[in-house]
Tab-separated table of C-alpha atoms and ligand atoms in Angstrom:
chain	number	residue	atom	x	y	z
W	82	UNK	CA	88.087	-96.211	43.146
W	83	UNK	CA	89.474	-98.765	45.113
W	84	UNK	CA	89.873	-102.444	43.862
W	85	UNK	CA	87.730	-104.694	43.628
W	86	UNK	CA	87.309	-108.533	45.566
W	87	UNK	CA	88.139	-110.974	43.343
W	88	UNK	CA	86.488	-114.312	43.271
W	89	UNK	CA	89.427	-115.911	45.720
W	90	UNK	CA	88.757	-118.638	47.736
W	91	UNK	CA	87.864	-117.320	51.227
W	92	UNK	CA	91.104	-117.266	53.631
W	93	UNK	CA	91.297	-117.466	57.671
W	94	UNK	CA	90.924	-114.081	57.889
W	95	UNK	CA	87.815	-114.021	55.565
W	96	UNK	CA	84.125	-113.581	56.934
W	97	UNK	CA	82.391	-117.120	57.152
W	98	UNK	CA	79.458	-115.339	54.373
W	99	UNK	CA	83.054	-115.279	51.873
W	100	UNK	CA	83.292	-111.348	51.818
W	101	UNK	CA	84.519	-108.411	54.171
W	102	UNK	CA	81.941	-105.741	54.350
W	103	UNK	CA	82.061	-102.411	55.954
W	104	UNK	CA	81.898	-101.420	59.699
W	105	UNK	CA	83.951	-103.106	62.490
W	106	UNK	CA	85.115	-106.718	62.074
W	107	UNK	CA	82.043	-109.083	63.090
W	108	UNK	CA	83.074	-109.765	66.317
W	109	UNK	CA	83.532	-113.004	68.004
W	110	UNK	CA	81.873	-113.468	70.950
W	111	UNK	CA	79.795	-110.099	70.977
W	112	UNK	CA	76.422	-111.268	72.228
W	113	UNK	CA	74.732	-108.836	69.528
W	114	UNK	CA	75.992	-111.191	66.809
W	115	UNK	CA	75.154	-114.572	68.250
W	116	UNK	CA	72.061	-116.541	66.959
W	117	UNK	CA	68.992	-116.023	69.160
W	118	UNK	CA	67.361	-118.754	70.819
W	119	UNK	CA	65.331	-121.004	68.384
W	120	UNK	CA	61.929	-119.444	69.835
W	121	UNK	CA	63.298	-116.366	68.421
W	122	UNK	CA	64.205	-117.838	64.567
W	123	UNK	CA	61.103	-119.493	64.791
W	124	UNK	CA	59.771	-117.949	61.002
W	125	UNK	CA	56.722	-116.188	61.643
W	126	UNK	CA	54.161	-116.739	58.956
W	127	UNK	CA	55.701	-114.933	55.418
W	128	UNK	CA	54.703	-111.573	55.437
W	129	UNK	CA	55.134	-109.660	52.205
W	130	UNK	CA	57.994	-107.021	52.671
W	131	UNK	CA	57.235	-103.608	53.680
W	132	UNK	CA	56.799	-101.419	51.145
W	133	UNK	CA	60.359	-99.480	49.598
W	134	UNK	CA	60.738	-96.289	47.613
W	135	UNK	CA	62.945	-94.174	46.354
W	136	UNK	CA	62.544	-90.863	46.876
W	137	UNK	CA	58.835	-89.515	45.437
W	138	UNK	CA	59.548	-85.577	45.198
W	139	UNK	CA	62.814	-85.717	43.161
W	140	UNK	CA	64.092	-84.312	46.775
W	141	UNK	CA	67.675	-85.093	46.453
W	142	UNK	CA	70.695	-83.960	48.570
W	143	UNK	CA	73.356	-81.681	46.814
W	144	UNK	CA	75.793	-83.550	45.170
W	145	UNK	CA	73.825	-86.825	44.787
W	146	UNK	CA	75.097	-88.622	41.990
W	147	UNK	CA	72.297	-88.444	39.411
W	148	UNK	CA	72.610	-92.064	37.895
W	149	UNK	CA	71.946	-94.145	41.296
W	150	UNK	CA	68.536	-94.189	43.066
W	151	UNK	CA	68.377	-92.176	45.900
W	152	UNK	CA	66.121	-94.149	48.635
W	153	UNK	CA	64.368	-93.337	51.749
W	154	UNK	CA	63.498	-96.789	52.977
W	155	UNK	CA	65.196	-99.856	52.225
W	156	UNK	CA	64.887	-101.804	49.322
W	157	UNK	CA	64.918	-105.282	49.506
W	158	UNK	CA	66.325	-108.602	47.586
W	159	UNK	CA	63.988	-110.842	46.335
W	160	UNK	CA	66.323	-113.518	47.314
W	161	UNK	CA	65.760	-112.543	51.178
W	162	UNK	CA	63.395	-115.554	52.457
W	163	UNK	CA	60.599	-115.941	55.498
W	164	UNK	CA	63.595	-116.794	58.078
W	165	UNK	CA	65.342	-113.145	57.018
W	166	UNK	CA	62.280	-111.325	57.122
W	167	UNK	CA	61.430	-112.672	60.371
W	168	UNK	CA	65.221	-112.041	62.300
W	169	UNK	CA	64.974	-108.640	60.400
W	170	UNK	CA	61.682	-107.838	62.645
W	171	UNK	CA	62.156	-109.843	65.648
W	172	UNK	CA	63.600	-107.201	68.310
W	173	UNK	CA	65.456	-108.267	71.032
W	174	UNK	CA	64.145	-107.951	74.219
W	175	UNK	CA	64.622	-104.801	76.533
W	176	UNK	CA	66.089	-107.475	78.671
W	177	UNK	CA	68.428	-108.884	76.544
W	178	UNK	CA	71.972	-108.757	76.491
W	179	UNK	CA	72.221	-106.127	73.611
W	180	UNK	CA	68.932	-104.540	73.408
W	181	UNK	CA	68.550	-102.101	70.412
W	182	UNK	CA	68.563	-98.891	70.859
W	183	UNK	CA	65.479	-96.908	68.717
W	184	UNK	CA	65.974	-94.596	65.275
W	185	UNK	CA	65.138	-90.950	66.982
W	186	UNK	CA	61.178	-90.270	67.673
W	187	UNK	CA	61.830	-86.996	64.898
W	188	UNK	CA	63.572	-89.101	62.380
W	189	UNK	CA	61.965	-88.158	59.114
W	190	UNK	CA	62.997	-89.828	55.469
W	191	UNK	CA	65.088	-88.264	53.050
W	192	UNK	CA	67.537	-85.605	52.790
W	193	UNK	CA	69.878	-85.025	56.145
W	194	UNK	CA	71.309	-81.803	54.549
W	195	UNK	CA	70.248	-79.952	57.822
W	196	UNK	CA	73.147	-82.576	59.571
W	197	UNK	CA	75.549	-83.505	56.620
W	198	UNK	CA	76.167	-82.882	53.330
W	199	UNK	CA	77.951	-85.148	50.698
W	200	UNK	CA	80.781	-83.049	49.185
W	201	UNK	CA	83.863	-83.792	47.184
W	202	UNK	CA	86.963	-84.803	47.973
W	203	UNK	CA	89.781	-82.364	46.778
W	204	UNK	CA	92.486	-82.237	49.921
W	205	UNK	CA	95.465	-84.062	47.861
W	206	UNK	CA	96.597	-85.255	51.412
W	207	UNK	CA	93.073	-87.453	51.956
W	208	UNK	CA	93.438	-90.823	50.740
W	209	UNK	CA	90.296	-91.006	49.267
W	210	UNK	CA	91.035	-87.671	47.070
W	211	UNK	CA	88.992	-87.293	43.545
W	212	UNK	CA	85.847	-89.140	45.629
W	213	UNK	CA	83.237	-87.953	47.771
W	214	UNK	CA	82.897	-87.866	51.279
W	215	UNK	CA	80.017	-86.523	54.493
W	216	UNK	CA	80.782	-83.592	56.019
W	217	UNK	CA	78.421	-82.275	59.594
W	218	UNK	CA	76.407	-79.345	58.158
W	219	UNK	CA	76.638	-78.078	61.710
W	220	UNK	CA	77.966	-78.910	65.034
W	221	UNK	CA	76.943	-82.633	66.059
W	222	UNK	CA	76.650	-83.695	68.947
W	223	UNK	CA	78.719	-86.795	70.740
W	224	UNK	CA	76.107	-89.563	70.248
W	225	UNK	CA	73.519	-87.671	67.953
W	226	UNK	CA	72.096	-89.557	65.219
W	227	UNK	CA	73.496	-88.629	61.687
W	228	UNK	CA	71.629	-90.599	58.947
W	229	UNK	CA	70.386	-94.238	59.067
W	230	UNK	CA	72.698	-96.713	56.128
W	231	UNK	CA	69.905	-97.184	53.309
W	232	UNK	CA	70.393	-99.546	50.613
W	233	UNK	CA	69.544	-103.145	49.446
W	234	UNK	CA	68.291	-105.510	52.070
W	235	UNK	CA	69.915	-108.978	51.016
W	236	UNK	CA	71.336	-112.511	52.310
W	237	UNK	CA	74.655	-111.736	53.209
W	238	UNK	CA	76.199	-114.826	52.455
W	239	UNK	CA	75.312	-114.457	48.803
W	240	UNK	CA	77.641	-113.900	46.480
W	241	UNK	CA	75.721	-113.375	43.527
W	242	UNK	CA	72.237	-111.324	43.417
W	243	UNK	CA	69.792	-109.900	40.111
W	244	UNK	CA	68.653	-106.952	38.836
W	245	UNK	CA	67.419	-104.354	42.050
W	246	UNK	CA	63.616	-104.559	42.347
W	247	UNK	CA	61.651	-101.892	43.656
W	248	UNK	CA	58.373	-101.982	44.544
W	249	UNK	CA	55.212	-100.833	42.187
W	250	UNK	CA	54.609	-96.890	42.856
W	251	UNK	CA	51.295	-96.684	44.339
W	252	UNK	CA	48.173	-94.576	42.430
W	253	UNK	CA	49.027	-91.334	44.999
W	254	UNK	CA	52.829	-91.738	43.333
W	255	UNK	CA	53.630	-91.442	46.776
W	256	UNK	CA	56.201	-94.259	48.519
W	257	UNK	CA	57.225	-93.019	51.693
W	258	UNK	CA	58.091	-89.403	51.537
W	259	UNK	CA	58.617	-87.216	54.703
W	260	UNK	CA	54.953	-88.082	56.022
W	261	UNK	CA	56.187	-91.526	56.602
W	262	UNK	CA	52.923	-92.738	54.634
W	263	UNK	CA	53.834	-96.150	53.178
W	264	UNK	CA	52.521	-97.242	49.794
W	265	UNK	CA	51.876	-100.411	48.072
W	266	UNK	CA	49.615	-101.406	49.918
W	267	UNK	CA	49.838	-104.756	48.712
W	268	UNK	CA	53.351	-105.288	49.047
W	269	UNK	CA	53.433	-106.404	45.168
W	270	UNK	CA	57.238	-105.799	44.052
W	271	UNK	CA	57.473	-104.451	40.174
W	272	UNK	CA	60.228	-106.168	38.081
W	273	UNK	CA	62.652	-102.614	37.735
W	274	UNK	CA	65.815	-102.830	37.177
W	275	UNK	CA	67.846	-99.637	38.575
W	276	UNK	CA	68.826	-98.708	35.245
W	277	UNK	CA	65.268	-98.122	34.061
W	278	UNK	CA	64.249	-96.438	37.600
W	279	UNK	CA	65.766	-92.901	38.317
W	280	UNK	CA	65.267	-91.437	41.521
W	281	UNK	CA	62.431	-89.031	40.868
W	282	UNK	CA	60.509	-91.312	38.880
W	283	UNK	CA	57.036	-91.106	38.791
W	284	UNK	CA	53.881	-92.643	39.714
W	285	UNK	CA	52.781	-96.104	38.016
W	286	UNK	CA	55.538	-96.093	35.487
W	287	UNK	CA	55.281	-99.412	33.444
W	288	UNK	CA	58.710	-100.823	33.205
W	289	UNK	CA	60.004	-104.164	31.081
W	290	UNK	CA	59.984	-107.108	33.274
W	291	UNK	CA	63.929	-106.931	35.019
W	292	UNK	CA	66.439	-108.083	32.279
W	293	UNK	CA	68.671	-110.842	33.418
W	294	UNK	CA	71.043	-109.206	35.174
W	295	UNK	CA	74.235	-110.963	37.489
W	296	UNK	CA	75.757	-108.716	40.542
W	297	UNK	CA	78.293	-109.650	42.715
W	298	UNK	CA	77.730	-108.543	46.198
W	299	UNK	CA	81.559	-109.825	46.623
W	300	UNK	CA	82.553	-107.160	44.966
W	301	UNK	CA	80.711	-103.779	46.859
W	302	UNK	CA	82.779	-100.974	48.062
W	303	UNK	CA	79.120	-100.216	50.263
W	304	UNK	CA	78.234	-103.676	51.940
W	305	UNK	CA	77.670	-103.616	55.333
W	306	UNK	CA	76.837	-106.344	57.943
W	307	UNK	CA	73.328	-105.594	59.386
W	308	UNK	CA	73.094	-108.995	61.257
W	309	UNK	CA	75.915	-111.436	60.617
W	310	UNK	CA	74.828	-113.680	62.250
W	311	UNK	CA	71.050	-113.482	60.617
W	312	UNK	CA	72.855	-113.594	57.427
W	313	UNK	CA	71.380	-109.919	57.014
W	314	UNK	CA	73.324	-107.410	54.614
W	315	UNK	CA	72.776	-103.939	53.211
W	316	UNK	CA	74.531	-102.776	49.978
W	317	UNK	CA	74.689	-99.132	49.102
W	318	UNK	CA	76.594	-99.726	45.882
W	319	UNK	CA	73.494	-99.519	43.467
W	320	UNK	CA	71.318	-97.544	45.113
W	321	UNK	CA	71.131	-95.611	48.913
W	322	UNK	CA	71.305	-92.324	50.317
W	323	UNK	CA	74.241	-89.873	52.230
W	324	UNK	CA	75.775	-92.638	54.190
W	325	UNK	CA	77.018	-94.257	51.749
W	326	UNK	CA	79.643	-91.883	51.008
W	327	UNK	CA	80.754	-92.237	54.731
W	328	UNK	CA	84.564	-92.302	54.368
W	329	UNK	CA	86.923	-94.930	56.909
W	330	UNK	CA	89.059	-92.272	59.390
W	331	UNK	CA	92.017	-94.005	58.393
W	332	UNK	CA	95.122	-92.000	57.144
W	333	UNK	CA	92.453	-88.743	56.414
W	334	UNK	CA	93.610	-85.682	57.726
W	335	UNK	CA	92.374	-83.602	60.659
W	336	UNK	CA	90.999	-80.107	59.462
W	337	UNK	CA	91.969	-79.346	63.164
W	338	UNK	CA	95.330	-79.582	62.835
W	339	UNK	CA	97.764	-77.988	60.309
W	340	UNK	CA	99.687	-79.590	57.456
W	341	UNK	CA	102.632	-81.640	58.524
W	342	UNK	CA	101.279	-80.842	62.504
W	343	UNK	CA	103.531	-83.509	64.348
W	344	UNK	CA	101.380	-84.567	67.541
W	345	UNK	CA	102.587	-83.399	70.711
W	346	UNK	CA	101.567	-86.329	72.917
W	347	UNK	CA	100.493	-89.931	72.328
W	348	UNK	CA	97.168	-88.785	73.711
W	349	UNK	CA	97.175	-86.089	70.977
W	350	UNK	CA	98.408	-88.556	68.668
W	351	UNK	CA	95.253	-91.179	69.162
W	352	UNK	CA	92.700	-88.237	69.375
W	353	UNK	CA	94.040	-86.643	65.579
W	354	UNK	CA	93.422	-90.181	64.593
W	355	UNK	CA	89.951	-91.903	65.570
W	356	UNK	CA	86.817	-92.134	63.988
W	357	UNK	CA	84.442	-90.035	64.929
W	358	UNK	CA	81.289	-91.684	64.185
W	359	UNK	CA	80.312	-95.178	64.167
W	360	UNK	CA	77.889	-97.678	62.125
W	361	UNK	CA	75.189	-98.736	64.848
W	362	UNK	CA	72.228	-101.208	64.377
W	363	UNK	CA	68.995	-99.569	65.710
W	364	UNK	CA	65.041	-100.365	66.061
W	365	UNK	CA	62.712	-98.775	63.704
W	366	UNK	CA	59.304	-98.586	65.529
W	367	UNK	CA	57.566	-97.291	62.728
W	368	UNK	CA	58.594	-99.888	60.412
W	369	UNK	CA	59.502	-102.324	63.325
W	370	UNK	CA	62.477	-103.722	61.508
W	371	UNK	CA	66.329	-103.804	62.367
W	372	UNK	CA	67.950	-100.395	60.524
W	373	UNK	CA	71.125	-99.205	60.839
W	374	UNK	CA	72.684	-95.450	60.890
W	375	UNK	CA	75.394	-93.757	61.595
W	376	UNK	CA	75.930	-92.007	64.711
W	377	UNK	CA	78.292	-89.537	66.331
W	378	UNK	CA	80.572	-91.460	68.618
W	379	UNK	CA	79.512	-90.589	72.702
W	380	UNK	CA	82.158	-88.141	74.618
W	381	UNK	CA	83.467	-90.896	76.244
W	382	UNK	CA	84.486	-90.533	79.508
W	383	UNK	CA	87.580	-88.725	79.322
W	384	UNK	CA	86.140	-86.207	77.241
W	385	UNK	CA	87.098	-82.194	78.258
W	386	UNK	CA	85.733	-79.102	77.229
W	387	UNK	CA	83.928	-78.914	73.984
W	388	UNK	CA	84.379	-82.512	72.956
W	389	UNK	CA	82.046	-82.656	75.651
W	390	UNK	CA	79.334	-80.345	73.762
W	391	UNK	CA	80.688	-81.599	70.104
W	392	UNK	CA	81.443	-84.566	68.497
W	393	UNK	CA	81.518	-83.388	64.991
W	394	UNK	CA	82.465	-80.133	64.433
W	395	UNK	CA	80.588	-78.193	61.656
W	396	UNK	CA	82.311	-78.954	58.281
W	397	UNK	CA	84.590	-81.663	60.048
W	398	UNK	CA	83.726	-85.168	57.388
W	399	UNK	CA	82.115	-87.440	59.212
W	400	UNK	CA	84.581	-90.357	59.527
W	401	UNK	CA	83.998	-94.717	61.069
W	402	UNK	CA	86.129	-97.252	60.949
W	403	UNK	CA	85.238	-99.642	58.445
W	404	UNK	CA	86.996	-102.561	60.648
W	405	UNK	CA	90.796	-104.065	60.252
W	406	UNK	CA	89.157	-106.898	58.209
W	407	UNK	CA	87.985	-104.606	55.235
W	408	UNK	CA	91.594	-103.396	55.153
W	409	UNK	CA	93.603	-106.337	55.718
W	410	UNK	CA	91.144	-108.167	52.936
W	411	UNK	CA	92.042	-105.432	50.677
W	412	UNK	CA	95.378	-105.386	50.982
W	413	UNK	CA	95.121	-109.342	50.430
W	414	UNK	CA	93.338	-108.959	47.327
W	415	UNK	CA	95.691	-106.035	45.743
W	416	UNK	CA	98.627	-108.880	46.487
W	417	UNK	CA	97.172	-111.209	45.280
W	418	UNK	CA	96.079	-108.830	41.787
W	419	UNK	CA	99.736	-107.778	41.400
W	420	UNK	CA	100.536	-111.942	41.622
W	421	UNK	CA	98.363	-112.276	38.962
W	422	UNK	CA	99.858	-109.842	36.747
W	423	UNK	CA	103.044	-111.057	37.372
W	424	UNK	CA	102.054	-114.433	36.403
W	425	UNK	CA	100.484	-113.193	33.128
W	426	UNK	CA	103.827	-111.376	32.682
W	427	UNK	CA	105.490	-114.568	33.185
W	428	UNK	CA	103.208	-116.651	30.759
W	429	UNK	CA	103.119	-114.140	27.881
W	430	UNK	CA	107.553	-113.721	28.231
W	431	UNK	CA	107.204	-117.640	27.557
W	432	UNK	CA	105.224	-117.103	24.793
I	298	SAM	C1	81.551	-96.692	51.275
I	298	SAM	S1	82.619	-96.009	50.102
I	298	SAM	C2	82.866	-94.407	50.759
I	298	SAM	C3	82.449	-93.348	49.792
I	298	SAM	C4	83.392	-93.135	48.637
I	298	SAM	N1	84.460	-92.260	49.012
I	298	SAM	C5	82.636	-92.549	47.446
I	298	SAM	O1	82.879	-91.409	47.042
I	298	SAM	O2	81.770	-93.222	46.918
I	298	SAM	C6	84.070	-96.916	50.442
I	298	SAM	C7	85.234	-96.586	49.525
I	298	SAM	O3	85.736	-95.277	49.787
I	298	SAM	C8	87.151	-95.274	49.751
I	298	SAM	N2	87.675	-94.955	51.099
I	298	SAM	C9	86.952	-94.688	52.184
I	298	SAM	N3	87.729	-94.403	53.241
I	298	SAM	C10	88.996	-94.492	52.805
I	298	SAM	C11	90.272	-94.323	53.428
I	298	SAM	N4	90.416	-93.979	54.708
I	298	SAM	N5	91.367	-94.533	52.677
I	298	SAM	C12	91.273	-94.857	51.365
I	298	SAM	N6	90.095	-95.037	50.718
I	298	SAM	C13	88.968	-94.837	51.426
I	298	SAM	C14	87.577	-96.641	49.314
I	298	SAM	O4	87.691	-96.612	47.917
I	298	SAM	C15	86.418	-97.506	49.742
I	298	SAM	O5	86.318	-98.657	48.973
């Protein structure tokens, strides 16, 4: 696995929050990202948060890894306050500059095997070898809808968070399965840490209260911006479902092409090289709350022939750019690791 952010002081190229997440490099002046007028942050009286489960049936996707909670809604931080809750359910309006676009009307929780499956990494040539990655089940679409990003809701200019805490499982040990039925009524959260809550657990377990545990968001591999600007993050690390396994395009190799294919054209060159999906915040109406999924990228206007018809071909992985600034930070951070070692090298030859 990759390494990990260290605890360095946060350089130019850094976010503001202190950490690069996932997805494209917040950008500066996109409108999507700029604070809304005040009316807008204007806390609405606290609600409690929605209810969150993980997945009621034991329905998991092949492959899931059988330590980490699989969920079908989010799961939120208790450190999220009134002011989150309320920029993570205020919608922009139709009229505004970047008006969200909606999770599809047949979007039902759990599994997306019918779309993508999470399989293994084994091509030697894929820089991500020995992990996992998506892979389209069938032909997808340019634009389709893949599988929203699930994980934990939290402040995204936290460094440091607790134990995950899911809600109490309701009498029906229901949640929110495929019918979309939410439980907990009440919105009471149980004290359960992830270790003592598997997937398929069931119905009213009693768990000890959360023991105190630290986690550094600083240092997720699955942290994504959902609002940057909102101070709105989701983190896949501990717990999520398919997407997190969604790999960056960079340096993977096209199944289209053979082995050591030189391209033929610097058109050809760019197209063996893009993503080919793309992290995209979207409305929820059921839940009416800011989500966000992975999509197949649109055609694009210069598309020909069955690019038109397919953006992901059927066991083509489903590849995004995670943004320059993931990259660039990582590279920082493996510098600055081997200066480190050097210096202990240093300090123990003067020994
Ligand atoms: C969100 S996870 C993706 C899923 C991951 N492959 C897994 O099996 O859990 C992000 C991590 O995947 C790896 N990764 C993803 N895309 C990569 C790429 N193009 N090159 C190298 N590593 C990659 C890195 O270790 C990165 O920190």
């Amino acid at each position: 696995m990759a390494p990990k952010e260290t605890k360095q002081k946060p350089t130019k190229k850094s976010h503001p929050g202190g950490k690069p997440k996932l997805g494209p490099k917040p950008p500066k002046p996109q409108p999507q990202r700029k604070p809304p007028p005040p009316k807008v942050q204007t806390p609405k009286p606290q609600q409690p948060p929605l209810p969150t489960t993980t997945h009621p049936s034991g329905n998991l996707p092949p492959n899931w890894p059988s330590h980490l909670p699989y969920l079908t809604t989010p799961l939120f931080s208790p450190l999220l306050t009134p002011s989150h809750y309320s920029a993570l359910r205020t919608r922009p309006p139709p009229d505004s500059i970047e008006p969200l676009d909606e999770l599809p009307a047949d979007y039902a929780p759990g599994p997306c095997s019918t779309k993508a499956v999470i399989l293994p990494i084994t091509d030697k040539r894929h820089p991500a070898c020995g992990q996992a990655g998506l892979f389209a089940a069938r032909d997808l679409r340019p634009g389709e809808f893949v599988v929203r990003y699930l994980g934990e809701i939290h402040p995204g200019g936290e460094e440091w968070g607790g134990g995950l805490v899911f809600p109490e499982v309701s009498e029906e040990g229901g949640g929110e399965g495929d019918d979309g039925e939410k439980d907990g009524e009440d919105g009471k959260n149980g004290d359960v840490n992830q270790d003592q809550k598997t997937a398929d657990e069931g119905e009213g377990s009693k768990t000890e209260p959360t023991p105190e545990v630290k986690y550094n968001y600083k240092q997720s591999d699955y942290d994504l911006w959902l609002d940057h600007a909102l101070d709105l993050a989701i983190d896949a690390a501990r717990c999520g479902n398919e997407a997190r396994f969604v790999n960056d395009y960079r340096r993977v190799p096209n199944p289209s092409f053979p082995p050591g294919y030189k391209p033929q054209s610097k058109k050809e060159e760019l197209f063996m090289k893009r993503p080919n999906a793309e992290f995209k915040v979207v409305w929820d109406p059921p839940r009416q709350e800011k989500t966000m999924a992975v999509y197949v990228l649109p055609a694009g206007k210069k598309a020909v022939g069955r690019a038109r018809e397919v953006g992901v071909p059927r066991g083509e992985e489903v590849v995004v750019s995670y943004g320059k600034g993931f990259w660039e930070k990582r590279r920082e951070e493996e510098e600055e690791g081997e200066g480190k070692n050097r210096e202990g090298v240093d300090g123990e030859e003067r020994e």
